[in-house]
CSV table of C-alpha atoms in Angstrom, one decimal:
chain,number,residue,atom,x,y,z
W,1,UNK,CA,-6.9,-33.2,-10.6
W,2,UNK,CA,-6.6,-37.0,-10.8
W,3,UNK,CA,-9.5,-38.6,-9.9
W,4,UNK,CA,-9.0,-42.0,-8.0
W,5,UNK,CA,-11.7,-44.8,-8.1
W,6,UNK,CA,-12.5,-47.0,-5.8
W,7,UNK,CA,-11.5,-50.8,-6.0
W,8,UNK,CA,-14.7,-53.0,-5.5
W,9,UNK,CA,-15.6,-56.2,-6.2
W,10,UNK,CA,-19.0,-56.4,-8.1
W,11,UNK,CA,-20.7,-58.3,-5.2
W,12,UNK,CA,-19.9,-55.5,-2.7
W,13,UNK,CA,-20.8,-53.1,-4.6
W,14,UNK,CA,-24.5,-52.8,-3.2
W,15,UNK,CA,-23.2,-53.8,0.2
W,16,UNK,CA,-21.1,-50.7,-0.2
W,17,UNK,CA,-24.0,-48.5,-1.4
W,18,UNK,CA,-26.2,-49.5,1.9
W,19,UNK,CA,-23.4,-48.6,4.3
W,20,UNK,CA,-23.3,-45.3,2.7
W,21,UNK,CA,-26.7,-44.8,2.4
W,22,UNK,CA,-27.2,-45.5,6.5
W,23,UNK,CA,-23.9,-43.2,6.8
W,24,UNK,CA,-25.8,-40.2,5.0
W,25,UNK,CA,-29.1,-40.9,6.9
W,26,UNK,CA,-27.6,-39.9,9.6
W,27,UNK,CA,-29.5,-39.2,12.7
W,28,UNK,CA,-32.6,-40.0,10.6
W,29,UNK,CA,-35.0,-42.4,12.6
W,30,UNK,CA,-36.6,-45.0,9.9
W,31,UNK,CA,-39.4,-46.9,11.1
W,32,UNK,CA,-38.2,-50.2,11.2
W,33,UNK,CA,-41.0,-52.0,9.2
W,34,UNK,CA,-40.3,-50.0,6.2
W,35,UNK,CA,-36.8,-49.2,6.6
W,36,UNK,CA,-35.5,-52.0,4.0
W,37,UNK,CA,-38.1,-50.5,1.4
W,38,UNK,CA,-36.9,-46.6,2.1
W,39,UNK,CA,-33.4,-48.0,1.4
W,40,UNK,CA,-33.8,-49.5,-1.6
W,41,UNK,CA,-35.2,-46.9,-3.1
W,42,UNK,CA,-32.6,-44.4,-2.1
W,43,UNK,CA,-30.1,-46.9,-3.4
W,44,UNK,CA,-32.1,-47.0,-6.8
W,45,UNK,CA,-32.5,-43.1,-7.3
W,46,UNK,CA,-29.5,-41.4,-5.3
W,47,UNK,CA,-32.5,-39.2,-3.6
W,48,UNK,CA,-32.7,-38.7,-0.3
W,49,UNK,CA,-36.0,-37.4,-0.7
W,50,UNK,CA,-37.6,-40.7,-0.5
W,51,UNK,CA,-37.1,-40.4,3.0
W,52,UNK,CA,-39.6,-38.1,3.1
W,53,UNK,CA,-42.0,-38.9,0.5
W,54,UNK,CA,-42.9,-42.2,1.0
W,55,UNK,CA,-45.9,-42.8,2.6
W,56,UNK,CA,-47.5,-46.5,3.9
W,57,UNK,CA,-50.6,-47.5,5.0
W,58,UNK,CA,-50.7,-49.5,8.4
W,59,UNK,CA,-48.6,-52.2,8.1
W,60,UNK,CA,-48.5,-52.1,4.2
W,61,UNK,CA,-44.8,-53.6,4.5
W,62,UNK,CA,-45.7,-56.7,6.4
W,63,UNK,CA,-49.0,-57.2,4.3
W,64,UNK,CA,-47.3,-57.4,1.2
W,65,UNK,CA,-44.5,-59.4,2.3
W,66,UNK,CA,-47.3,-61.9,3.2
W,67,UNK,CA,-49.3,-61.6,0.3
W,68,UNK,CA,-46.1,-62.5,-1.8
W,69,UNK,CA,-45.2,-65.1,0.1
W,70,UNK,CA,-48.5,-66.5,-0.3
W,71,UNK,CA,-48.1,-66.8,-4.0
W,72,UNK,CA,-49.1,-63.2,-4.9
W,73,UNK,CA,-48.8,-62.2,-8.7
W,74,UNK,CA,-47.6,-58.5,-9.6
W,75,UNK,CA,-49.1,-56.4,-11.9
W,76,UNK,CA,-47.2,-53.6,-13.8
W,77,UNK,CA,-47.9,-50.6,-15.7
W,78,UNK,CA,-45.0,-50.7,-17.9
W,79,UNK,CA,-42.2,-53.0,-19.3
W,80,UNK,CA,-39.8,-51.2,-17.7
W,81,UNK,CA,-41.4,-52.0,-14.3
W,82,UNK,CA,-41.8,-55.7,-14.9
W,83,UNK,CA,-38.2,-56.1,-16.2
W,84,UNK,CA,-37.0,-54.8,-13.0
W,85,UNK,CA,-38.6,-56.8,-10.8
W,86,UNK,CA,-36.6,-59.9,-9.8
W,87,UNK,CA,-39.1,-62.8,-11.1
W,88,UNK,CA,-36.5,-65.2,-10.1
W,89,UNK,CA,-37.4,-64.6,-6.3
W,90,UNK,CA,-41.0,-64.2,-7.3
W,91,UNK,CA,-41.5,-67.7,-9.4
W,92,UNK,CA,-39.7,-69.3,-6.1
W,93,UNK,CA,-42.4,-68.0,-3.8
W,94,UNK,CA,-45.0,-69.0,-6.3
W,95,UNK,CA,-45.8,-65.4,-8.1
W,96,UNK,CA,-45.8,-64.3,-11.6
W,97,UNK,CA,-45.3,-60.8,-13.0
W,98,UNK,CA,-48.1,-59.4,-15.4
W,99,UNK,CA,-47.6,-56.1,-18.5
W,100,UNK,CA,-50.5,-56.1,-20.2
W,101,UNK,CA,-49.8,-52.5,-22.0
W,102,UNK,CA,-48.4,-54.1,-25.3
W,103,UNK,CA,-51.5,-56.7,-25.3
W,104,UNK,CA,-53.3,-56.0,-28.8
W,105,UNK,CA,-56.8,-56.5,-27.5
W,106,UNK,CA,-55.5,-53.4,-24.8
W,107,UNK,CA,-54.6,-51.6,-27.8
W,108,UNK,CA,-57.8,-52.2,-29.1
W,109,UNK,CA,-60.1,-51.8,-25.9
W,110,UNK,CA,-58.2,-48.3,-25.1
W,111,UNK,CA,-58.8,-47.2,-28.9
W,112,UNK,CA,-62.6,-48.4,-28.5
W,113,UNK,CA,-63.3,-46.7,-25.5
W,114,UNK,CA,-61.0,-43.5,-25.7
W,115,UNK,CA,-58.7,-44.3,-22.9
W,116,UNK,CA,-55.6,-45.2,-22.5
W,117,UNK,CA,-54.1,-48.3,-22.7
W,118,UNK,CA,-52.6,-48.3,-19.0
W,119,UNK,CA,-56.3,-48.2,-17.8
W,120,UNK,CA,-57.4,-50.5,-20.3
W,121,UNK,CA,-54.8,-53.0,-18.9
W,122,UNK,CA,-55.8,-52.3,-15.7
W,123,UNK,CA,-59.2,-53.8,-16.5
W,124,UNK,CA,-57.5,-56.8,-18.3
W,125,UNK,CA,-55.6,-57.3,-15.0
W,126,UNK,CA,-59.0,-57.3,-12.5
W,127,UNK,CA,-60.1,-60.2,-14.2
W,128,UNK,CA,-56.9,-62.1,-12.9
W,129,UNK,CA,-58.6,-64.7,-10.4
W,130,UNK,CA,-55.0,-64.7,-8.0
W,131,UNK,CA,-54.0,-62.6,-5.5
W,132,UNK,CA,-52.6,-59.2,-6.9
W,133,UNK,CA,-49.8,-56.6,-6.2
W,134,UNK,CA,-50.2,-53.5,-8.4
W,135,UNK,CA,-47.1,-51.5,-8.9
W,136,UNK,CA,-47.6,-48.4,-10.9
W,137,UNK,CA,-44.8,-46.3,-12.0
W,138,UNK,CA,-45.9,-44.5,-14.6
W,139,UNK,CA,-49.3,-43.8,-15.7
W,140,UNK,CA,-51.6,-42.0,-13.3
W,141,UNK,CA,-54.1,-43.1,-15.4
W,142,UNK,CA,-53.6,-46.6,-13.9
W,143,UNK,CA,-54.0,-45.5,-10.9
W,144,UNK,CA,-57.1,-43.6,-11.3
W,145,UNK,CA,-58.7,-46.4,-13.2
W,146,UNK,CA,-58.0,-48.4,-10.2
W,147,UNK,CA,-58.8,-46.5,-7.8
W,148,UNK,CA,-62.5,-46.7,-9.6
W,149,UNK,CA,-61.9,-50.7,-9.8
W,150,UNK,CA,-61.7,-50.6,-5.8
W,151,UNK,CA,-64.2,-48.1,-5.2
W,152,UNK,CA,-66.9,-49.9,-7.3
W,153,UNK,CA,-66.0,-53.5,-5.3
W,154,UNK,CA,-64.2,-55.0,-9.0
W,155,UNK,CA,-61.0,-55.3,-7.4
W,156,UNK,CA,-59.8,-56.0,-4.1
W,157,UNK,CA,-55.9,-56.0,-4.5
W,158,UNK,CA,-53.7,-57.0,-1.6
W,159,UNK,CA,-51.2,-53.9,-2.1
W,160,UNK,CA,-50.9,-51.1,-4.5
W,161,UNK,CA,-47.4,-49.6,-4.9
W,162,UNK,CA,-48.6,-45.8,-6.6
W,163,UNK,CA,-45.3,-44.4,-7.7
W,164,UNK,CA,-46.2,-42.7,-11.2
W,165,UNK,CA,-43.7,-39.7,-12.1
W,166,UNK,CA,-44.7,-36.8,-14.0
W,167,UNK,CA,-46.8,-33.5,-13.6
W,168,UNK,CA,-50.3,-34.1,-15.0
W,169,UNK,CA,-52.7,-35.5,-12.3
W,170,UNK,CA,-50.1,-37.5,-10.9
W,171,UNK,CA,-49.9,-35.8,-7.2
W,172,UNK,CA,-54.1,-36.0,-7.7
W,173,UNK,CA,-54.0,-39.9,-8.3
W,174,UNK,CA,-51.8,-40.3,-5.4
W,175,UNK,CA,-53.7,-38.6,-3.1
W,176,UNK,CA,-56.9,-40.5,-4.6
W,177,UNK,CA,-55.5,-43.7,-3.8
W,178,UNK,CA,-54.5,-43.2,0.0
W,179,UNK,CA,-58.0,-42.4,0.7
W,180,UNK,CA,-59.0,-45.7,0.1
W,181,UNK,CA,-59.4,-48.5,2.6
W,182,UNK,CA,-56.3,-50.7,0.9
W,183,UNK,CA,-53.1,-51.3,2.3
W,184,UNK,CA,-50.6,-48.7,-0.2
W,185,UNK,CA,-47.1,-47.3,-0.4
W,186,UNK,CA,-47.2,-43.9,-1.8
W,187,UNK,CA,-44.3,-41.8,-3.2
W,188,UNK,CA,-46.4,-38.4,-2.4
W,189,UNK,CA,-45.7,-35.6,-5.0
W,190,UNK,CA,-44.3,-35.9,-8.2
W,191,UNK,CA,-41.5,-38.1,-8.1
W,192,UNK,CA,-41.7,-41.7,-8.9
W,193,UNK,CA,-41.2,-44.0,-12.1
W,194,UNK,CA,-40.5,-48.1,-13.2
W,195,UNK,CA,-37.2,-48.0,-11.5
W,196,UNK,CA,-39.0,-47.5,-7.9
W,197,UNK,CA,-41.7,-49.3,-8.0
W,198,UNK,CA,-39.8,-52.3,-9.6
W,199,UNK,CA,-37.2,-51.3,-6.3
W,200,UNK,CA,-40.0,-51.6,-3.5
W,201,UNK,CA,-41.7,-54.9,-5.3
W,202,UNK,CA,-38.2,-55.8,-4.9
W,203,UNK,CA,-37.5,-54.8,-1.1
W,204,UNK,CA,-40.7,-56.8,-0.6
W,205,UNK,CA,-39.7,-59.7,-2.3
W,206,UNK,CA,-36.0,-59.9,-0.6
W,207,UNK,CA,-37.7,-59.8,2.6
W,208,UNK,CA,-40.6,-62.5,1.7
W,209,UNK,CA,-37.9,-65.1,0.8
W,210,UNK,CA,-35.9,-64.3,3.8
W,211,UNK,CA,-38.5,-64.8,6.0
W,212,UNK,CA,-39.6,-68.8,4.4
């Protein structure tokens, strides 16, 4: 069997991918507020299960868009997450993207208290004085930890994207986090990682500068 690729220019190539992806959806209604963010998360993971799985609190699109276009920073829980994030977009609409996890003084703070180092770097990050977007992808550790921020009045951040992957306490910190008063977007269950939240800060961001 000869397999035959497709000819496509490198700038149609995502232009492609969304015209499939709306093909495949089918019949499937997407609410139009968070359509853009369901897409581009399919188109980052090839799973259709996103459809499903990702949750928002009212109007958690529009208020992040806002909050970003106001000069909101991001906050990440890995590397990865950060490096995905177009900072280009961001630094235009005023925003910087924050890692602490390789900070030594996290290292240190995590060893002194006998944490981890992605909720030590949460509490690095609540002493930001801007306006924050947490996007966790990884560690549900993070997202306990700031879950505890909010609940204890340390931290009031203008979204939190809770997207951690895995299979210990991860479904738990998820759940956790949508029963607090903040505006959230949720991957429900296990799925998750860098690569989505770093897609829905992203799907956010597109939007924010389109809308200047």
């Amino acid at each position: 069997m000869k397999i035959q690729l497709q000819k496509v220019l490198p700038k149609e190539i995502e232009q492609r991918s969304f015209e499939i992806i709306t093909r495949e959806l089918g019949d499937i209604s997407l609410d139009p507020a968070n359509e853009a963010v369901i897409k581009r998360v399919i188109h980052t993971t090839a799973d259709f299960d996103y459809v499903n799985t990702l949750c928002f609190s009212p109007n958690a699109v529009a208020k992040g868009i806002e909050a970003l276009k106001q000069g909101a920073c991001i906050v990440t829980d890995t590397q990865m997450a950060r490096a995905g994030v177009n900072k280009a977009t961001l630094s235009a609409l005023g925003g910087e993207a924050f890692c602490f996890m390789s900070d030594p003084d996290v290292a240190a703070a995590a060893k002194e208290q006998g944490t981890t180092r992605a909720t030590a770097s949460m509490d690095k990050a609540a002493a930001i004085s801007r306006p924050l977007i947490f996007a966790i992808g990884n560690a549900p550790t993070a997202l306990v930890r700031l879950y505890e921020l909010i609940k204890e009045g340390k931290l009031k951040p203008l979204l939190v994207i809770g997207v951690p992957v895995g299979f210990v306490n991860v479904v738990e910190a998820k759940e956790l986090l949508m029963e607090l008063d903040v505006p959230y977007i949720v991957a429900r269950g296990r799925k998750g990682g860098s690569n989505v939240a770093a897609a829905i800060c992203n799907a956010l961001l597109y939007q924010a500068k389109e809308r200047e």
